[in-house]
């Protein structure tokens, strides 16, 4: 597939075992990159396997990611490093991904990646040992005010969605994870048709596909139904949440609960539209940002974003402020003003071009390309068609998004106050 508007060429094949595989061609590049990902993340806690619903401990997808580098012969990360690769992995709400980059021995490293991810090796002793390591990681995260304000915002927005639950779980939840549980989850989700392979660089696509066919199982397991909670409705679970921590000034996030995202190309459009609306309303080039900054209500920490999760979507903004409630009121008032007065045509064009340029710049990052292709594969859209999506979005689309979703009835304010100022 050739994309003339972004000058990218991608070879795609769905292998006989059901694995979707992409090779993004970068002629002349010495760096090579591969990502092998599964549609299994922190929110996949309840699923149906062998005809019965399974409830698994929070944090198990992240725990499994940690343990997948273990092999019968040692540690796959160390072996790949000997071949000049830089391997790593991450777990998000919706996926777990294993990846590496290198300049030589690509085929050998790719086969190693495919092998250790598809063939689990756990012992009760190694699983128990990992609990202490991950518990320390959880403790460090829980002590981070930026993480706390974000976690509390999600818990205020959602009543039942597993978006409320941290990807890493809790010290208590991971204590219930056993080798047997890990094997069961691996069997359910680490199966070719539920995974995706992306390779980027000056590569022979046939060699990449051949490696996958040689290493991976010849057949895939069944599709696994998942449960992300019941209907949430439009309103948040609570309008405000707060706590106190060791911070020098209040840290806050205001979240706006949006409808669950669609699948297919409409999901890509929804993602681009939400990001564009947040930047136009609250971005660092917006009139609102300039006004709040000049009034001393925000500082350089202020930012905004739009996120899509399985069965959930939300816009949010925040940073440090001595008056978080005043900032939230200013956001709501600016949303009403924009929908009342409309967008200045020059401002609209400038912001749209800026966001489009940021998407183009993302093509320079092998990580960014791979993640976008994996997400598109799992949610049934082509992320490299983003220029056509930008063409389709009008100022009225953005104003409709702001009017419908950036409003008080959908808002939840999360604040971390300094201990000495708590009253």
Short mmCIF file of C-alpha atoms in Angstrom, two decimals:
data_model
loop_
_atom_site.label_atom_id
_atom_site.label_comp_id
_atom_site.label_asym_id
_atom_site.label_seq_id
_atom_site.Cartn_x
_atom_site.Cartn_y
_atom_site.Cartn_z
CA UNK A 1 0.00 0.00 0.00
CA UNK A 2 1.34 3.42 -0.98
CA UNK A 3 0.08 6.60 0.71
CA UNK A 4 0.96 9.48 -1.65
CA UNK A 5 -0.04 12.30 0.70
CA UNK A 6 2.45 11.21 3.35
CA UNK A 7 4.89 9.33 1.07
CA UNK A 8 4.77 6.11 3.07
CA UNK A 9 4.76 2.54 1.75
CA UNK A 10 3.45 -0.37 3.82
CA UNK A 11 3.27 -4.06 3.00
CA UNK A 12 0.47 -5.89 4.83
CA UNK A 13 -0.30 -9.58 5.09
CA UNK A 14 -2.64 -11.63 7.24
CA UNK A 15 -0.81 -14.88 7.84
CA UNK A 16 -2.49 -18.28 7.69
CA UNK A 17 -2.66 -18.41 11.49
CA UNK A 18 -4.61 -15.13 11.54
CA UNK A 19 -1.76 -12.79 12.55
CA UNK A 20 -1.94 -9.34 10.89
CA UNK A 21 1.60 -8.20 9.97
CA UNK A 22 2.83 -4.87 8.61
CA UNK A 23 6.19 -3.82 7.21
CA UNK A 24 6.71 -0.05 6.92
CA UNK A 25 9.41 0.54 4.33
CA UNK A 26 12.11 3.10 5.13
CA UNK A 27 14.69 2.79 2.33
CA UNK A 28 18.20 3.88 3.25
CA UNK A 29 17.63 3.82 7.03
CA UNK A 30 20.16 1.87 9.08
CA UNK A 31 17.87 1.62 12.13
CA UNK A 32 15.37 -1.22 12.20
CA UNK A 33 12.45 -1.70 14.57
CA UNK A 34 9.83 -4.32 15.39
CA UNK A 35 6.79 -4.38 17.69
CA UNK A 36 4.79 -7.48 18.60
CA UNK A 37 1.61 -6.56 20.47
CA UNK A 38 -1.48 -8.24 21.87
CA UNK A 39 -4.95 -6.76 22.28
CA UNK A 40 -4.82 -7.35 26.00
CA UNK A 41 -4.36 -4.55 28.53
CA UNK A 42 -5.08 -3.35 32.00
CA UNK A 43 -8.84 -3.10 31.41
CA UNK A 44 -9.23 -6.73 30.27
CA UNK A 45 -9.98 -8.06 33.73
CA UNK A 46 -13.20 -9.93 32.98
CA UNK A 47 -13.44 -12.21 29.96
CA UNK A 48 -15.06 -15.40 28.73
CA UNK A 49 -12.87 -18.47 28.29
CA UNK A 50 -13.98 -22.05 27.59
CA UNK A 51 -17.61 -20.99 27.98
CA UNK A 52 -17.22 -19.46 31.46
CA UNK A 53 -16.62 -15.88 32.62
CA UNK A 54 -13.28 -15.33 34.32
CA UNK A 55 -12.51 -12.54 36.81
CA UNK A 56 -8.78 -11.87 37.11
CA UNK A 57 -6.81 -9.69 39.56
CA UNK A 58 -6.15 -6.05 38.66
CA UNK A 59 -2.67 -5.59 37.23
CA UNK A 60 -2.37 -9.04 35.67
CA UNK A 61 -1.68 -7.86 32.09
CA UNK A 62 1.17 -5.67 33.37
CA UNK A 63 2.44 -8.51 35.57
CA UNK A 64 2.42 -10.86 32.59
CA UNK A 65 4.44 -8.33 30.58
CA UNK A 66 7.12 -8.36 33.29
CA UNK A 67 7.30 -12.16 33.31
CA UNK A 68 7.31 -12.73 29.54
CA UNK A 69 11.05 -11.97 29.28
CA UNK A 70 11.77 -15.07 31.37
CA UNK A 71 12.75 -18.12 29.33
CA UNK A 72 13.85 -21.64 30.19
CA UNK A 73 17.40 -20.60 29.22
CA UNK A 74 17.53 -17.29 31.07
CA UNK A 75 16.34 -13.81 30.14
CA UNK A 76 15.32 -12.81 26.61
CA UNK A 77 16.13 -9.14 27.18
CA UNK A 78 19.74 -9.97 28.00
CA UNK A 79 20.05 -12.30 25.00
CA UNK A 80 18.71 -9.65 22.62
CA UNK A 81 21.04 -7.04 24.08
CA UNK A 82 23.97 -9.32 23.19
CA UNK A 83 22.82 -9.06 19.57
CA UNK A 84 22.88 -5.26 19.67
CA UNK A 85 19.14 -4.81 20.22
CA UNK A 86 17.44 -2.48 22.68
CA UNK A 87 14.33 -4.40 23.78
CA UNK A 88 11.52 -3.11 25.98
CA UNK A 89 7.79 -3.46 26.63
CA UNK A 90 4.78 -1.57 27.95
CA UNK A 91 1.22 -2.27 29.06
CA UNK A 92 -1.59 0.22 28.51
CA UNK A 93 -5.31 -0.02 29.20
CA UNK A 94 -5.92 -1.72 25.85
CA UNK A 95 -2.72 -3.51 24.77
CA UNK A 96 0.60 -5.01 25.77
CA UNK A 97 3.50 -4.44 23.37
CA UNK A 98 7.03 -5.85 23.13
CA UNK A 99 9.51 -4.12 20.86
CA UNK A 100 13.15 -3.57 19.98
CA UNK A 101 15.33 -1.52 17.70
CA UNK A 102 18.72 -2.36 16.28
CA UNK A 103 21.05 -1.66 13.37
CA UNK A 104 22.19 -5.25 12.76
CA UNK A 105 21.08 -8.85 13.39
CA UNK A 106 17.47 -7.80 12.80
CA UNK A 107 16.23 -11.23 11.69
CA UNK A 108 17.81 -12.96 14.67
CA UNK A 109 16.35 -10.42 17.10
CA UNK A 110 12.92 -10.62 15.46
CA UNK A 111 12.84 -14.39 15.82
CA UNK A 112 13.89 -14.05 19.46
CA UNK A 113 11.09 -11.53 20.07
CA UNK A 114 8.45 -13.73 18.45
CA UNK A 115 9.69 -16.77 20.33
CA UNK A 116 9.74 -15.47 23.90
CA UNK A 117 6.41 -13.63 23.55
CA UNK A 118 4.62 -16.68 22.14
CA UNK A 119 6.13 -19.31 24.47
CA UNK A 120 5.56 -18.47 28.17
CA UNK A 121 7.78 -19.78 30.93
CA UNK A 122 6.71 -19.21 34.54
CA UNK A 123 7.46 -20.90 37.83
CA UNK A 124 5.74 -20.32 41.16
CA UNK A 125 9.06 -19.12 42.59
CA UNK A 126 9.71 -16.56 39.83
CA UNK A 127 6.13 -15.28 40.00
CA UNK A 128 6.39 -14.81 43.77
CA UNK A 129 9.73 -13.02 43.42
CA UNK A 130 8.25 -10.57 40.90
CA UNK A 131 5.53 -9.53 43.37
CA UNK A 132 8.04 -7.62 45.48
CA UNK A 133 9.48 -5.83 42.45
CA UNK A 134 6.08 -4.77 41.10
CA UNK A 135 4.85 -3.83 44.58
CA UNK A 136 7.76 -1.38 44.84
CA UNK A 137 6.86 0.01 41.42
CA UNK A 138 3.23 0.46 42.50
CA UNK A 139 4.35 2.21 45.69
CA UNK A 140 6.44 4.69 43.71
CA UNK A 141 3.54 5.43 41.35
CA UNK A 142 1.06 5.88 44.21
CA UNK A 143 3.37 8.44 45.81
CA UNK A 144 3.42 10.55 42.62
CA UNK A 145 0.96 13.49 42.85
CA UNK A 146 0.57 13.66 39.05
CA UNK A 147 -0.49 10.02 38.99
CA UNK A 148 -2.84 10.44 41.97
CA UNK A 149 -4.66 13.40 40.48
CA UNK A 150 -5.12 11.50 37.20
CA UNK A 151 -6.27 8.27 38.87
CA UNK A 152 -8.74 10.12 41.05
CA UNK A 153 -10.11 11.97 38.03
CA UNK A 154 -10.88 8.66 36.29
CA UNK A 155 -12.47 7.28 39.44
CA UNK A 156 -14.65 10.39 39.63
CA UNK A 157 -15.66 10.09 35.96
CA UNK A 158 -16.55 6.39 35.92
CA UNK A 159 -18.79 4.22 38.09
CA UNK A 160 -18.17 0.70 36.76
CA UNK A 161 -15.67 0.91 33.91
CA UNK A 162 -12.30 -0.76 34.56
CA UNK A 163 -10.83 2.58 33.47
CA UNK A 164 -11.11 3.29 37.22
CA UNK A 165 -8.49 0.64 37.97
CA UNK A 166 -4.75 1.35 37.56
CA UNK A 167 -3.03 -0.74 34.89
CA UNK A 168 -0.45 -1.97 37.44
CA UNK A 169 -3.18 -2.93 39.94
CA UNK A 170 -2.58 -2.68 43.67
CA UNK A 171 -0.24 -4.42 46.10
CA UNK A 172 -3.22 -6.41 47.33
CA UNK A 173 -4.48 -7.42 43.87
CA UNK A 174 -1.12 -8.62 42.53
CA UNK A 175 -0.66 -10.81 45.61
CA UNK A 176 -3.42 -13.05 44.17
CA UNK A 177 -1.60 -13.65 40.85
CA UNK A 178 -0.20 -17.15 40.36
CA UNK A 179 1.70 -18.91 37.59
CA UNK A 180 -1.53 -20.76 36.72
CA UNK A 181 -3.41 -17.46 36.28
CA UNK A 182 -0.66 -16.09 34.05
CA UNK A 183 -0.68 -19.19 31.85
CA UNK A 184 -4.47 -18.96 31.51
CA UNK A 185 -4.34 -15.29 30.45
CA UNK A 186 -1.48 -15.97 28.04
CA UNK A 187 -3.45 -18.80 26.43
CA UNK A 188 -6.48 -16.52 26.03
CA UNK A 189 -4.85 -13.41 24.60
CA UNK A 190 -1.36 -14.22 23.29
CA UNK A 191 -2.74 -15.96 20.22
CA UNK A 192 -1.94 -14.90 16.62
CA UNK A 193 -5.34 -13.53 15.58
CA UNK A 194 -5.46 -11.37 18.73
CA UNK A 195 -1.99 -9.95 18.08
CA UNK A 196 -0.25 -7.69 15.58
CA UNK A 197 3.31 -7.51 14.23
CA UNK A 198 4.81 -4.27 12.87
CA UNK A 199 8.34 -3.93 11.48
CA UNK A 200 9.83 -0.61 10.36
CA UNK A 201 13.02 0.02 8.40
CA UNK A 202 14.86 -0.91 5.23
CA UNK A 203 13.53 -4.46 5.35
CA UNK A 204 12.52 -7.40 3.18
CA UNK A 205 8.83 -7.89 3.92
CA UNK A 206 8.89 -11.53 2.84
CA UNK A 207 11.67 -12.27 5.33
CA UNK A 208 9.63 -10.67 8.15
CA UNK A 209 6.53 -12.70 7.27
CA UNK A 210 8.59 -15.88 6.93
CA UNK A 211 10.07 -15.41 10.42
CA UNK A 212 6.57 -15.09 11.88
CA UNK A 213 5.38 -18.18 10.04
CA UNK A 214 8.41 -20.17 11.22
CA UNK A 215 8.17 -19.20 14.90
CA UNK A 216 4.49 -18.71 15.74
CA UNK A 217 1.81 -21.41 16.20
CA UNK A 218 0.18 -22.57 12.94
CA UNK A 219 -3.30 -21.87 14.27
CA UNK A 220 -4.92 -19.24 16.47
CA UNK A 221 -7.13 -19.67 19.50
CA UNK A 222 -10.76 -18.49 19.65
CA UNK A 223 -11.84 -14.86 19.98
CA UNK A 224 -12.25 -13.92 23.65
CA UNK A 225 -15.34 -11.85 24.65
CA UNK A 226 -14.56 -9.13 27.21
CA UNK A 227 -16.68 -7.23 29.73
CA UNK A 228 -15.90 -3.52 30.30
CA UNK A 229 -18.80 -2.83 32.65
CA UNK A 230 -22.36 -1.70 32.11
CA UNK A 231 -23.71 1.47 30.53
CA UNK A 232 -22.11 4.45 32.25
CA UNK A 233 -24.43 7.25 31.16
CA UNK A 234 -23.30 10.80 30.40
CA UNK A 235 -22.73 12.10 33.92
CA UNK A 236 -19.66 11.41 36.09
CA UNK A 237 -19.80 9.28 39.23
CA UNK A 238 -18.92 12.36 41.30
CA UNK A 239 -18.34 15.99 40.40
CA UNK A 240 -15.29 16.54 42.62
CA UNK A 241 -12.59 14.59 44.44
CA UNK A 242 -9.58 15.76 46.42
CA UNK A 243 -6.82 14.66 48.77
CA UNK A 244 -3.65 16.09 50.28
CA UNK A 245 -0.05 15.24 49.47
CA UNK A 246 3.42 16.74 49.62
CA UNK A 247 3.01 19.33 46.87
CA UNK A 248 4.02 23.00 46.89
CA UNK A 249 0.77 24.20 45.29
CA UNK A 250 -2.52 22.56 44.29
CA UNK A 251 -2.37 20.19 41.31
CA UNK A 252 -5.59 19.54 39.43
CA UNK A 253 -7.27 17.90 36.46
CA UNK A 254 -10.77 18.58 35.20
CA UNK A 255 -12.17 15.70 33.15
CA UNK A 256 -15.14 15.67 30.78
CA UNK A 257 -16.89 12.36 30.24
CA UNK A 258 -17.51 11.60 26.56
CA UNK A 259 -19.48 8.80 24.87
CA UNK A 260 -17.78 5.46 24.29
CA UNK A 261 -15.79 5.59 21.05
CA UNK A 262 -16.97 3.84 17.88
CA UNK A 263 -14.90 1.30 15.97
CA UNK A 264 -13.56 1.59 12.45
CA UNK A 265 -12.65 4.79 10.66
CA UNK A 266 -15.09 6.77 12.80
CA UNK A 267 -12.87 6.00 15.79
CA UNK A 268 -9.89 7.64 14.08
CA UNK A 269 -12.07 10.63 13.22
CA UNK A 270 -13.34 10.83 16.82
CA UNK A 271 -9.75 10.75 18.12
CA UNK A 272 -8.55 13.52 15.77
CA UNK A 273 -11.68 15.62 16.39
CA UNK A 274 -11.31 15.36 20.18
CA UNK A 275 -7.64 16.33 20.09
CA UNK A 276 -8.37 19.25 17.79
CA UNK A 277 -11.23 20.48 20.00
CA UNK A 278 -9.04 20.33 23.13
CA UNK A 279 -6.22 22.26 21.43
CA UNK A 280 -8.58 24.90 20.06
CA UNK A 281 -10.32 25.39 23.40
CA UNK A 282 -7.49 24.85 25.91
CA UNK A 283 -4.19 24.39 24.07
CA UNK A 284 -1.11 26.53 24.69
CA UNK A 285 -1.91 28.59 21.56
CA UNK A 286 -5.50 29.28 22.63
CA UNK A 287 -6.86 32.64 23.85
CA UNK A 288 -7.97 30.87 27.05
CA UNK A 289 -4.44 29.72 27.84
CA UNK A 290 -3.04 33.24 27.31
CA UNK A 291 -5.71 34.80 29.49
CA UNK A 292 -5.36 32.33 32.36
CA UNK A 293 -1.57 32.54 32.21
CA UNK A 294 -1.57 36.34 32.32
CA UNK A 295 -3.97 36.24 35.28
CA UNK A 296 -1.61 33.90 37.16
CA UNK A 297 -4.23 31.16 37.37
CA UNK A 298 -2.06 28.65 35.48
CA UNK A 299 1.62 28.18 34.67
CA UNK A 300 3.62 26.25 32.10
CA UNK A 301 2.46 22.93 33.57
CA UNK A 302 -1.06 23.41 32.13
CA UNK A 303 -2.01 21.03 29.32
CA UNK A 304 -4.97 19.23 27.80
CA UNK A 305 -5.67 15.98 25.97
CA UNK A 306 -8.33 13.62 24.66
CA UNK A 307 -8.07 9.89 25.39
CA UNK A 308 -9.88 6.83 24.04
CA UNK A 309 -10.07 3.60 26.05
CA UNK A 310 -12.07 0.39 25.59
CA UNK A 311 -15.66 1.52 26.10
CA UNK A 312 -14.64 4.96 27.38
CA UNK A 313 -13.50 8.39 26.19
CA UNK A 314 -12.73 11.63 28.01
CA UNK A 315 -11.23 15.07 27.50
CA UNK A 316 -9.19 16.59 30.30
CA UNK A 317 -7.00 19.55 31.21
CA UNK A 318 -4.98 20.61 34.21
CA UNK A 319 -1.71 21.41 35.87
CA UNK A 320 -0.76 23.52 38.89
CA UNK A 321 -3.00 26.32 40.10
CA UNK A 322 -3.83 28.12 43.33
CA UNK A 323 -7.49 28.22 42.23
CA UNK A 324 -8.45 25.06 40.32
CA UNK A 325 -12.18 25.81 40.57
CA UNK A 326 -11.66 29.18 38.86
CA UNK A 327 -9.76 27.51 36.03
CA UNK A 328 -12.57 24.99 35.53
CA UNK A 329 -15.14 27.80 35.44
CA UNK A 330 -13.01 29.65 32.87
CA UNK A 331 -12.87 26.53 30.67
CA UNK A 332 -16.64 26.12 30.84
CA UNK A 333 -17.21 29.80 30.06
CA UNK A 334 -14.79 29.71 27.12
CA UNK A 335 -16.58 26.63 25.76
CA UNK A 336 -19.89 28.51 25.89
CA UNK A 337 -18.33 31.57 24.24
CA UNK A 338 -16.84 29.59 21.36
CA UNK A 339 -20.08 27.76 20.63
CA UNK A 340 -21.94 31.06 20.79
CA UNK A 341 -19.59 33.20 18.71
CA UNK A 342 -17.96 30.58 16.46
CA UNK A 343 -14.31 30.11 15.47
CA UNK A 344 -12.18 32.81 13.89
CA UNK A 345 -11.33 31.45 10.39
CA UNK A 346 -7.61 32.31 10.65
CA UNK A 347 -7.36 30.69 14.10
CA UNK A 348 -9.17 27.59 12.82
CA UNK A 349 -6.82 27.17 9.87
CA UNK A 350 -3.73 27.76 12.00
CA UNK A 351 -4.77 25.19 14.61
CA UNK A 352 -5.83 22.61 12.03
CA UNK A 353 -2.52 22.95 10.17
CA UNK A 354 -0.60 22.73 13.46
CA UNK A 355 -2.32 19.49 14.47
CA UNK A 356 -1.90 18.02 11.02
CA UNK A 357 1.79 18.93 11.13
CA UNK A 358 2.17 17.18 14.48
CA UNK A 359 0.62 14.04 12.97
CA UNK A 360 3.05 14.24 10.05
CA UNK A 361 5.96 14.67 12.45
CA UNK A 362 4.88 11.49 14.22
CA UNK A 363 5.84 9.56 11.09
CA UNK A 364 9.49 10.28 11.92
CA UNK A 365 9.15 8.13 15.05
CA UNK A 366 9.29 4.38 14.51
CA UNK A 367 7.57 3.92 17.90
CA UNK A 368 4.75 6.25 16.92
CA UNK A 369 4.21 4.55 13.55
CA UNK A 370 4.14 1.09 15.13
CA UNK A 371 1.75 2.04 17.94
CA UNK A 372 -0.65 3.77 15.53
CA UNK A 373 -0.69 0.74 13.19
CA UNK A 374 -1.28 -1.64 16.10
CA UNK A 375 -4.12 0.51 17.46
CA UNK A 376 -5.62 0.77 13.98
CA UNK A 377 -5.38 -2.99 13.52
CA UNK A 378 -7.09 -3.71 16.85
CA UNK A 379 -9.83 -1.10 16.28
CA UNK A 380 -10.31 -1.67 12.53
CA UNK A 381 -9.11 1.58 11.00
CA UNK A 382 -6.17 2.69 8.88
CA UNK A 383 -4.23 5.31 10.88
CA UNK A 384 -2.23 6.40 7.82
CA UNK A 385 -5.38 7.82 6.27
CA UNK A 386 -5.32 10.72 8.74
CA UNK A 387 -4.92 13.38 5.98
CA UNK A 388 -8.35 12.43 4.60
CA UNK A 389 -9.82 12.62 8.10
CA UNK A 390 -8.46 16.15 8.61
CA UNK A 391 -10.00 17.13 5.27
CA UNK A 392 -13.42 15.97 6.50
CA UNK A 393 -13.49 17.92 9.79
CA UNK A 394 -15.18 21.33 9.75
CA UNK A 395 -15.26 24.17 12.29
CA UNK A 396 -18.86 23.21 13.06
CA UNK A 397 -17.77 19.65 13.91
CA UNK A 398 -15.38 21.06 16.52
CA UNK A 399 -17.96 23.45 17.93
CA UNK A 400 -20.52 20.64 18.17
CA UNK A 401 -17.99 18.50 20.06
CA UNK A 402 -17.23 21.31 22.50
CA UNK A 403 -20.91 22.15 23.03
CA UNK A 404 -21.94 18.55 23.64
CA UNK A 405 -19.02 17.38 25.77
CA UNK A 406 -17.20 20.29 27.45
CA UNK A 407 -20.02 21.16 29.81
CA UNK A 408 -20.71 21.15 33.54
CA UNK A 409 -22.94 18.07 33.53
CA UNK A 410 -20.04 15.95 32.20
CA UNK A 411 -17.29 17.50 34.37
CA UNK A 412 -15.34 16.05 37.30
CA UNK A 413 -12.66 18.05 39.14
CA UNK A 414 -9.74 16.25 40.79
CA UNK A 415 -7.42 18.24 43.09
CA UNK A 416 -4.33 17.43 45.13
CA UNK A 417 -3.90 20.07 47.85
CA UNK A 418 -0.70 20.79 49.78
CA UNK A 419 -0.77 19.31 53.26
CA UNK A 420 -0.13 22.62 55.00
CA UNK A 421 -3.01 24.31 53.14
CA UNK A 422 -5.53 21.59 53.84
CA UNK A 423 -8.63 22.71 55.65
#
